One Martini backbone bead per residue (centre of mass of N, CA, C, O) as a GRO file, in nm:
protein
  110
    1UNK     BB    1   2.352   2.300  -0.319
    2UNK     BB    2   2.054   2.365  -0.252
    3UNK     BB    3   2.101   2.461   0.038
    4UNK     BB    4   2.279   2.710  -0.016
    5UNK     BB    5   2.080   2.863  -0.198
    6UNK     BB    6   1.848   2.876   0.006
    7UNK     BB    7   2.006   3.020   0.237
    8UNK     BB    8   2.076   3.272   0.067
    9UNK     BB    9   1.781   3.362   0.021
   10UNK     BB   10   1.723   3.404   0.321
   11UNK     BB   11   1.950   3.608   0.380
   12UNK     BB   12   1.833   3.807   0.136
   13UNK     BB   13   1.510   3.798   0.156
   14UNK     BB   14   1.368   3.607  -0.089
   15UNK     BB   15   1.297   3.399   0.147
   16UNK     BB   16   1.127   3.229   0.356
   17UNK     BB   17   1.148   3.011   0.614
   18UNK     BB   18   0.910   2.823   0.542
   19UNK     BB   19   0.984   2.775   0.244
   20UNK     BB   20   1.265   2.658   0.300
   21UNK     BB   21   1.172   2.419   0.466
   22UNK     BB   22   1.002   2.288   0.243
   23UNK     BB   23   1.242   2.250   0.044
   24UNK     BB   24   1.438   2.080   0.240
   25UNK     BB   25   1.225   1.863   0.421
   26UNK     BB   26   0.977   1.799   0.199
   27UNK     BB   27   1.020   1.495   0.090
   28UNK     BB   28   0.884   1.287  -0.132
   29UNK     BB   29   0.801   0.952  -0.128
   30UNK     BB   30   0.828   0.704  -0.361
   31UNK     BB   31   0.654   0.433  -0.417
   32UNK     BB   32   0.657   0.120  -0.491
   33UNK     BB   33   0.524  -0.080  -0.736
   34UNK     BB   34   0.298  -0.329  -0.785
   35UNK     BB   35   0.179  -0.634  -0.974
   36UNK     BB   36   0.142  -0.848  -0.736
   37UNK     BB   37  -0.069  -1.088  -0.547
   38UNK     BB   38  -0.041  -1.291  -0.260
   39UNK     BB   39  -0.265  -1.556  -0.158
   40UNK     BB   40  -0.353  -1.708   0.170
   41UNK     BB   41  -0.562  -1.979   0.276
   42UNK     BB   42  -0.684  -2.114   0.605
   43UNK     BB   43  -0.926  -2.342   0.699
   44UNK     BB   44  -0.970  -2.522   0.988
   45UNK     BB   45  -1.265  -2.677   0.935
   46UNK     BB   46  -1.196  -2.673   0.595
   47UNK     BB   47  -0.991  -2.857   0.396
   48UNK     BB   48  -1.135  -2.871   0.120
   49UNK     BB   49  -1.180  -2.568   0.076
   50UNK     BB   50  -0.881  -2.497   0.095
   51UNK     BB   51  -0.788  -2.662  -0.153
   52UNK     BB   52  -0.967  -2.524  -0.365
   53UNK     BB   53  -0.874  -2.229  -0.308
   54UNK     BB   54  -0.564  -2.282  -0.361
   55UNK     BB   55  -0.592  -2.331  -0.669
   56UNK     BB   56  -0.677  -2.026  -0.735
   57UNK     BB   57  -0.400  -1.917  -0.558
   58UNK     BB   58  -0.126  -2.011  -0.686
   59UNK     BB   59  -0.126  -1.756  -0.838
   60UNK     BB   60  -0.074  -1.448  -0.883
   61UNK     BB   61  -0.243  -1.145  -0.860
   62UNK     BB   62  -0.332  -0.885  -1.025
   63UNK     BB   63  -0.364  -0.556  -0.939
   64UNK     BB   64  -0.576  -0.457  -1.147
   65UNK     BB   65  -0.802  -0.651  -1.053
   66UNK     BB   66  -0.827  -0.546  -0.764
   67UNK     BB   67  -0.884  -0.247  -0.834
   68UNK     BB   68  -1.145  -0.295  -0.988
   69UNK     BB   69  -1.309  -0.410  -0.739
   70UNK     BB   70  -1.266  -0.170  -0.545
   71UNK     BB   71  -1.398   0.053  -0.726
   72UNK     BB   72  -1.686  -0.084  -0.743
   73UNK     BB   73  -1.660  -0.095  -0.432
   74UNK     BB   74  -1.791   0.053  -0.155
   75UNK     BB   75  -1.671   0.174   0.149
   76UNK     BB   76  -1.816   0.170   0.492
   77UNK     BB   77  -1.546   0.299   0.651
   78UNK     BB   78  -1.361   0.459   0.905
   79UNK     BB   79  -1.057   0.350   0.859
   80UNK     BB   80  -1.097   0.299   0.535
   81UNK     BB   81  -1.048   0.379   0.211
   82UNK     BB   82  -1.024   0.328  -0.118
   83UNK     BB   83  -0.765   0.492  -0.162
   84UNK     BB   84  -0.599   0.358   0.067
   85UNK     BB   85  -0.628   0.065  -0.032
   86UNK     BB   86  -0.491   0.105  -0.307
   87UNK     BB   87  -0.222   0.205  -0.191
   88UNK     BB   88  -0.163  -0.053  -0.029
   89UNK     BB   89  -0.179  -0.264  -0.265
   90UNK     BB   90   0.040  -0.099  -0.462
   91UNK     BB   91   0.250  -0.150  -0.256
   92UNK     BB   92   0.551  -0.251  -0.179
   93UNK     BB   93   0.610  -0.471   0.081
   94UNK     BB   94   0.337  -0.600   0.178
   95UNK     BB   95   0.235  -0.757   0.499
   96UNK     BB   96  -0.043  -0.969   0.571
   97UNK     BB   97  -0.151  -1.114   0.891
   98UNK     BB   98  -0.414  -1.350   0.978
   99UNK     BB   99  -0.506  -1.491   1.307
  100UNK     BB  100  -0.760  -1.707   1.378
  101UNK     BB  101  -0.983  -1.950   1.483
  102UNK     BB  102  -1.083  -2.005   1.166
  103UNK     BB  103  -0.835  -1.843   1.021
  104UNK     BB  104  -0.573  -1.804   0.765
  105UNK     BB  105  -0.416  -1.498   0.648
  106UNK     BB  106  -0.217  -1.412   0.348
  107UNK     BB  107  -0.072  -1.101   0.234
  108UNK     BB  108   0.131  -1.033  -0.063
  109UNK     BB  109   0.345  -0.810  -0.216
  110UNK     BB  110   0.541  -0.815  -0.539
   0.00000   0.00000   0.00000
């Protein structure tokens, strides 16, 4: 119904074509927000340190705690800003997996 009304306004020249296009096709998608982040580390050369660190990350970490530390520390990075990082961390169903020769890191938002 919204499309017909918008097209009628364009036809009667009450609305420009650009404005009608913005109304019809630029719908912003609201991302679902996450509440917890699950972190898993495995250091290949240090199994004892991996075990100790896994005890601290057995339970998921609240997102508010992560956002607090990100806001306190400013990133001087060309690739990602603090605002983008907070948006990435607070979005649901984000899965980051890093596998290097020294460590294996898995971050999952719940």
